[in-house]
XYZ file of C-alpha atoms in Angstrom:
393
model
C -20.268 -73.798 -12.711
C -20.811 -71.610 -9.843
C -24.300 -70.321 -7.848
C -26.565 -68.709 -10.702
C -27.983 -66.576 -8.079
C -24.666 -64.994 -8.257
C -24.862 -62.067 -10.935
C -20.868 -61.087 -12.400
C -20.693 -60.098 -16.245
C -19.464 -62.154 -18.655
C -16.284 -62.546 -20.038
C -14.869 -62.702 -23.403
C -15.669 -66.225 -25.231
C -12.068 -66.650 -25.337
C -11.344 -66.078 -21.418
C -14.599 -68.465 -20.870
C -13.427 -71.060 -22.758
C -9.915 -70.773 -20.690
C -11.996 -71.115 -17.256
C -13.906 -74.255 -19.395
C -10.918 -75.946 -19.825
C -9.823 -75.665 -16.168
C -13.018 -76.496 -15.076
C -12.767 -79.881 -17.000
C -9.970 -80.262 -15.582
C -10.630 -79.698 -12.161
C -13.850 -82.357 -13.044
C -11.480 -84.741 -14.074
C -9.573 -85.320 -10.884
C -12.481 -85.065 -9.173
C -13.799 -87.971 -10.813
C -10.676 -89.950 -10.653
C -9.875 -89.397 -6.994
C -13.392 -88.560 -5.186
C -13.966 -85.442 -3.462
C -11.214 -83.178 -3.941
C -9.873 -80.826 -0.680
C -10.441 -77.272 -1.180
C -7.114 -76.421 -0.124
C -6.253 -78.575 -3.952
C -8.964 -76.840 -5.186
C -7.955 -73.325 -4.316
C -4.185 -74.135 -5.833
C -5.500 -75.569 -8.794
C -7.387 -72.908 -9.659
C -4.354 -69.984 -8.947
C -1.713 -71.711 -10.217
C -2.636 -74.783 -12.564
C 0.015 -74.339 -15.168
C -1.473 -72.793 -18.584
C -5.147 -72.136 -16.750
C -4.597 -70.975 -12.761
C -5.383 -67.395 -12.171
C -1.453 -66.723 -11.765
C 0.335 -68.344 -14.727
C -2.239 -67.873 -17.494
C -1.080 -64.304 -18.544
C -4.189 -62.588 -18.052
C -3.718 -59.035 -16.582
C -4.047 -59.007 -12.665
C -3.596 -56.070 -11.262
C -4.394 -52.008 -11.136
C -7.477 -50.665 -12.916
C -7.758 -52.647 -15.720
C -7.430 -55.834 -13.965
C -8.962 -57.773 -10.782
C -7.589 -55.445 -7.483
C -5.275 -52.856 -6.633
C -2.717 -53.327 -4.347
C -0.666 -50.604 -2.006
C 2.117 -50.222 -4.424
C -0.381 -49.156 -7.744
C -1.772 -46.786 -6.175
C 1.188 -44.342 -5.953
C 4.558 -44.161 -4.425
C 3.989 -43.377 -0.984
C 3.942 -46.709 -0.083
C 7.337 -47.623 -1.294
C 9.327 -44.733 -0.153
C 7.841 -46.201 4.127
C 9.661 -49.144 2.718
C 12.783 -47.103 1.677
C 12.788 -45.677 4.889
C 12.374 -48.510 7.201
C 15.100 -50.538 4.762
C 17.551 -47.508 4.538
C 19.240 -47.956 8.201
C 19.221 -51.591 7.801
C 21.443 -51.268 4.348
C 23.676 -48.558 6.195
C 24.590 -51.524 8.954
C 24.914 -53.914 6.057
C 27.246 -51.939 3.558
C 26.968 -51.884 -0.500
C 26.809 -55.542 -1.074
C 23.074 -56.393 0.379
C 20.860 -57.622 -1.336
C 16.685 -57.358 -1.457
C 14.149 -60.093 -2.421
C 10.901 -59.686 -3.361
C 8.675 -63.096 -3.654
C 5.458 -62.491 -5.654
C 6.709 -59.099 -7.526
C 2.847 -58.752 -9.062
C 3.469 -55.667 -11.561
C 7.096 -54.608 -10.328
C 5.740 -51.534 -9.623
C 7.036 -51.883 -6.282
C 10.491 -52.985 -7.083
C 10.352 -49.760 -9.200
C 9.963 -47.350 -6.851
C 11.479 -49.473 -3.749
C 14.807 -49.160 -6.070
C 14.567 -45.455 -7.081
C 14.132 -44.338 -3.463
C 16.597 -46.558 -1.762
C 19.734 -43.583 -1.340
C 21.899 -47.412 -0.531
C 19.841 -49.538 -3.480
C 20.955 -53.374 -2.614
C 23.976 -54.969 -5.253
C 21.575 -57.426 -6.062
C 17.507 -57.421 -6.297
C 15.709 -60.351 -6.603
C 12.263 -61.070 -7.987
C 11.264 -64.506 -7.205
C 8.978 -65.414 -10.172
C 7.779 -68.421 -11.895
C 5.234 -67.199 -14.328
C 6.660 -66.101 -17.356
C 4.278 -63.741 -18.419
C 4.617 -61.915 -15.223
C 8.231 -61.533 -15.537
C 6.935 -59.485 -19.135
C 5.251 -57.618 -16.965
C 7.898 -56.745 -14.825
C 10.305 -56.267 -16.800
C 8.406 -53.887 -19.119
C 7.666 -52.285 -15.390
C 11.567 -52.214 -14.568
C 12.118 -50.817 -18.010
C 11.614 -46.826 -16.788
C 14.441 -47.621 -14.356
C 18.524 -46.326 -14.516
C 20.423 -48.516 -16.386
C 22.531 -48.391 -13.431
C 19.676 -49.929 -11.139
C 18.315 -52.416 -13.580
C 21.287 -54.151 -13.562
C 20.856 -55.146 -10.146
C 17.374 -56.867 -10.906
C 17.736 -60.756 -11.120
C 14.721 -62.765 -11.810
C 15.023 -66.481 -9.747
C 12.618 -69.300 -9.684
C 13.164 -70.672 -6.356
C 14.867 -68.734 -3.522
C 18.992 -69.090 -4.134
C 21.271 -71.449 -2.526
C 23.485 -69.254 -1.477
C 22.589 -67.488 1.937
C 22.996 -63.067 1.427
C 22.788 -60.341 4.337
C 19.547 -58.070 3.292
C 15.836 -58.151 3.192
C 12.878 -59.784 2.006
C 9.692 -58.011 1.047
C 6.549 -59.899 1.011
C 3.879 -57.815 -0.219
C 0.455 -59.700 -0.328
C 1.423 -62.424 -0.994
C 0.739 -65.087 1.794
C -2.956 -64.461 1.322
C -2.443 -65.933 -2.120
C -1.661 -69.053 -0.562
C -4.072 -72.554 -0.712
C -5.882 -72.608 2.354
C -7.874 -75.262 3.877
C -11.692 -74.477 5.172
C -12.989 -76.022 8.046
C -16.140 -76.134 10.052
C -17.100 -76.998 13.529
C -19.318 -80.198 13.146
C -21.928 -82.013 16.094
C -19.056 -84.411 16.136
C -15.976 -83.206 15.457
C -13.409 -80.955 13.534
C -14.702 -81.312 9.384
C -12.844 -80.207 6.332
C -14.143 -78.559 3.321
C -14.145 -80.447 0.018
C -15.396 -79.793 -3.598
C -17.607 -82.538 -4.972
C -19.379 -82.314 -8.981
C -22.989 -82.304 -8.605
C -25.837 -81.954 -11.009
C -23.070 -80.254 -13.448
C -21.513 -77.785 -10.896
C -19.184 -77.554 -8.247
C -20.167 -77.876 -5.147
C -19.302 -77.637 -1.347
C -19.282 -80.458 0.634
C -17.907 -81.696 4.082
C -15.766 -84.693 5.564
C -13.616 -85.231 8.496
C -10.772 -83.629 8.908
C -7.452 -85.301 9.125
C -3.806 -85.431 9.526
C -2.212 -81.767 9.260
C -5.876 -79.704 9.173
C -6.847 -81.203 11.382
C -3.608 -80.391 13.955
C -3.609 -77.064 12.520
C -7.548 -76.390 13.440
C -7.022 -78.088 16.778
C -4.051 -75.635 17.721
C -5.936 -72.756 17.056
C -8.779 -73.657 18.603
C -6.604 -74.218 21.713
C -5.269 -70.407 21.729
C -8.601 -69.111 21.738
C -10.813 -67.662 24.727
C -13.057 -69.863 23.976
C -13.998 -73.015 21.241
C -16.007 -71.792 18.526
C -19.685 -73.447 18.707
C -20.924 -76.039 15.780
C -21.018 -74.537 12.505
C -18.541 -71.844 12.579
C -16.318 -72.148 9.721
C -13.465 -70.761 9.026
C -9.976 -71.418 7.398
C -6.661 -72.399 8.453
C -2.655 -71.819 6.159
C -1.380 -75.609 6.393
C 1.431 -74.452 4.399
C 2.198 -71.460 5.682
C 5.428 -72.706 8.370
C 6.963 -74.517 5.012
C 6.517 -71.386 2.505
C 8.010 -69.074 5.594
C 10.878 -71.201 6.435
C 11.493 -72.149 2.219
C 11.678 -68.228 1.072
C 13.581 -66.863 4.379
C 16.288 -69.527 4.294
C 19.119 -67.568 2.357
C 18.641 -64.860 4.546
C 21.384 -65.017 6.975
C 21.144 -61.190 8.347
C 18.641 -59.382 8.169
C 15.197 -58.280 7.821
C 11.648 -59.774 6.401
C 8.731 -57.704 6.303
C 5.370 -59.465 5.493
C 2.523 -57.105 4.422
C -0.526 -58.047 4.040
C -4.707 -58.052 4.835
C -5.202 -60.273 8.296
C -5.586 -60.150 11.861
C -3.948 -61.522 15.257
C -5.497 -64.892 15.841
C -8.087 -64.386 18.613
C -9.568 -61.337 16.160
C -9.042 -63.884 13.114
C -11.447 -66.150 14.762
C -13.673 -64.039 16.743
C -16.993 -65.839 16.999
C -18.963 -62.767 15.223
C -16.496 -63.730 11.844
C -18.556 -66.986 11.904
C -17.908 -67.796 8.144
C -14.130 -67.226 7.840
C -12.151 -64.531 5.218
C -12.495 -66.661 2.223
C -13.189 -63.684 -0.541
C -13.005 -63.833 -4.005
C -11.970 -61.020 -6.617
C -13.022 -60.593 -10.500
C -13.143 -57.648 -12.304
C -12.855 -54.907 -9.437
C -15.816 -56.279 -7.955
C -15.499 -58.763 -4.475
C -17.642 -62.164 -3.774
C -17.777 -64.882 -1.858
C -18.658 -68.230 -4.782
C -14.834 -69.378 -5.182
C -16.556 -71.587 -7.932
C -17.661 -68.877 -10.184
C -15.205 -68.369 -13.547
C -11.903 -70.530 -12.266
C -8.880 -69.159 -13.453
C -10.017 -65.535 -14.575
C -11.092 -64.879 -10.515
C -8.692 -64.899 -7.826
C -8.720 -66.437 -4.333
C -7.435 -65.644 -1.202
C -7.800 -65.359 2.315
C -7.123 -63.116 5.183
C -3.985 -63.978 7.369
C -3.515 -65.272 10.521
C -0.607 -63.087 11.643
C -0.084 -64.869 14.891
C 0.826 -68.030 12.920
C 3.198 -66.029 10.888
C 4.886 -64.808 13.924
C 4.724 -68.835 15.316
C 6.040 -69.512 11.737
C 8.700 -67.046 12.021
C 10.053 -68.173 15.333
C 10.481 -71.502 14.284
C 12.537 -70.362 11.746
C 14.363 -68.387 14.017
C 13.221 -64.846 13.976
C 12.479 -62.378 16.556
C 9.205 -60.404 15.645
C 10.720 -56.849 15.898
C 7.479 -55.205 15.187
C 4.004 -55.748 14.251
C 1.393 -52.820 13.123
C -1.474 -51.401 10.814
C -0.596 -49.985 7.650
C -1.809 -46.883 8.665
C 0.718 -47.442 11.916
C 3.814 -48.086 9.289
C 3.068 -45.527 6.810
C 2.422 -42.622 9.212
C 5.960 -43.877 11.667
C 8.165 -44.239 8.389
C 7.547 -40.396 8.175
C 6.017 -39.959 4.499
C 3.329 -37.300 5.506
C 6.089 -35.095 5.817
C 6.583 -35.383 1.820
C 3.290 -33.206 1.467
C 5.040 -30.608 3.695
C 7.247 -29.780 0.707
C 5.397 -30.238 -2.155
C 4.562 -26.358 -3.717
C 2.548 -27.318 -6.593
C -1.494 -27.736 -5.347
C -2.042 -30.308 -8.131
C 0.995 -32.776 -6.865
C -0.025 -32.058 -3.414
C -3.638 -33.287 -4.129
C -2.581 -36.294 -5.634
C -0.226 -37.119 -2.763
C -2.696 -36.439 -0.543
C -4.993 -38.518 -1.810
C -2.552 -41.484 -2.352
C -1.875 -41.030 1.314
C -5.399 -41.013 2.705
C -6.102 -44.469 0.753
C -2.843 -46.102 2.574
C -4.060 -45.199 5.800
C -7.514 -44.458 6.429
C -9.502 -47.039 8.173
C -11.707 -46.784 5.083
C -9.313 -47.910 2.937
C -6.601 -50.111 3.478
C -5.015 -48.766 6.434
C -6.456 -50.974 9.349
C -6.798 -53.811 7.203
C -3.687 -54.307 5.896
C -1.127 -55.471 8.616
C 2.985 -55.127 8.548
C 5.489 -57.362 10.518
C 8.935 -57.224 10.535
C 11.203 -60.688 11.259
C 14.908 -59.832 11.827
C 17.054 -62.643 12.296
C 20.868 -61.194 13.752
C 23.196 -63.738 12.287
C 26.294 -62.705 13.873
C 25.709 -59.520 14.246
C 23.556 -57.038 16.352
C 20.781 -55.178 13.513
C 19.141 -52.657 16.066
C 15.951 -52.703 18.280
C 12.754 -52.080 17.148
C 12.289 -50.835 13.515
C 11.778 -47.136 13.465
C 8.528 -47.696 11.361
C 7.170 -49.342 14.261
C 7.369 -47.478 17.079
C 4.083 -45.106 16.372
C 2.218 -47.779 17.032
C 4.048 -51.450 17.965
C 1.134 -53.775 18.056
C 3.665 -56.604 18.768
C 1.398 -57.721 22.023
C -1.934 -58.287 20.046
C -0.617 -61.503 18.456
């Protein structure tokens, strides 16, 4: 059902008639209710149980799947985190605990755990796809016995507050977004209509909480954007923040991910938002093409996470480029003593593809929320102060 100008291989019969069935779907509501929001649109097709991109089993992530994130492609990545998290567990003794929403693999629970010289009493993956949690636990499986019995998977984040960390590793660009555009008359909202036997994009006016949302960013920029820029906006993003960082009463969240402050989110040169869509290693822009084997996401507005964050009373300790965090936790040094050339190739390599501008290391973005609690944590994380970009937000 998506634009047949769009060229992407075909997949198995069996994985087409998966994306056929959430198609129908996706037809039928459209057909009960009228023209369906893309935000609904975008969460349907991630996490409609049985058929979303998320829940229906299909492998996701490294070379045989979709994308790679930081954590596949080595463990460079995980021992920055070690090191930023390692003072912060020193100040919080033996009984801290880490969780990780949106675990993907577990790779990086793996290595964040076999690094860690403090590893938290307790580390939680908060997962509700069951055939993730295979995935992770099969992951987890080259792990101590000693350290996997700290793992605990949850479905929602616990009751009871803890003194720790939460890791967020691309996961807020996984969540719904709504699209907007700039109309002659006003503020309009993307919505996905059936036409002629395909999805399609259409437009009404927006309303109620997109609406607000579009109109507060639009009032932090330099300038309004002119009619027809479109772009995208997290509605849910203050509720998701405040819902997974609640049982964290001391402490620190870090929130990795691909984004941008706000006023380079929506420059007027990115006239057609950060809307991308992932199948099979290879990146487009038709969100309508093969629901429920392709994923969806967005880039993130990083000065709404730090509004977000605020709100839910944390102080933005830090804010930089992956490149920035990698390079300040110190991990280059770890080529320094590597002897054999082979290891020291691979490391090297592992390393340029973290921080290169090239590669992921001005895209992706790192911010750390500490909330005190009752007790003093520190200044700035040491991670951070290479290159705070705390005042671009």
């Amino acid at each position: 059902m998506s634009n047949p100008s769009l060229k992407l291989p075909e997949p198995p019969a069996e994985l087409a008639e998966l994306s056929a069935q959430l198609c129908t779907t996706i037809v039928n509501a459209i057909e009960a209710d009228g023209p369906m929001s893309f935000q609904r649109y975008m969460a349907m097709a991630l996490y409609e149980p049985g058929f979303g991109y998320y829940v229906n089993g299909l492998h996701k992530f490294g070379a045989a799947g979709d994308f790679v994130t930081a954590p596949e492609h080595g463990r460079l990545f995980a021992l920055a985190l070690a090191r930023q998290l390692e003072p912060l567990a020193s100040r919080l003794g033996k009984n801290w605990t880490l969780m990780e929403p949106g675990p993907g693999s577990g790779s990086l629970a793996r290595d964040v755990l076999s690094q860690l010289r403090n590893p938290p009493a307790r580390y939680l993956l908060l997962e509700t796809s069951a055939p993730l949690r295979e995935v992770q636990r099969e992951t987890l499986s080259a792990l101590s016995e000693d350290l996997r019995s700290r793992v605990e998977w949850i479905a929602a984040p616990p009751d009871r507050g803890f003194d720790g960390a939460v890791i967020a590793n691309e996961v807020i660009d996984a969540l719904p977004v709504a699209r907007f555009r700039v109309g002659e008359t006003g503020i309009e909202q993307a919505v996905v209509t059936f036409v002629d036997g395909r999805l399609a994009w259409d437009y009404a006016p927006a309303e109620g909480r997109v609406l607000r949302a579009v109109e507060q960013v639009i009032s932090d920029l330099p300038q309004p954007p002119g009619v027809g820029y479109t772009s995208e906006v997290c509605v849910d993003l203050p509720e998701w923040l405040d819902t997974v960082t609640a049982p964290l009463k001391r402490g620190m969240a870090l929130m990795i991910d691909y984004g941008y402050p706000r006023r380079e989110y929506y420059h007027p040169d990115r006239n057609d938002g950060t809307l991308v869509c992932h199948y099979r290693h290879r990146a487009h822009f038709d969100p309508f093409a093969w629901p429920g084997l392709t994923d969806l996401s967005a880039f993130v507005d990083f000065t709404a996470v730090a509004e977000a964050a605020q709100a839910c009373g944390f102080e933005v300790a830090g804010f930089t480029s992956q490149a920035g965090f990698v390079l300040g936790s110190g991990v280059a040094d770890q080529l320094e003593q590597v002897t054999d050339e082979r290891d020291r190739m691979r490391l090297s390599g592992e390393l340029k593809r973290l921080v290169l501008p090239g590669e992921m290391g001005d895209k992706f973005k790192v911010m750390a929320l500490v909330r005190e609690g009752d007790g003093a944590l520190g200044g700035m994380p040491e991670a951070f102060a290479l290159s705070d970009q705390v005042d671009r937000l």
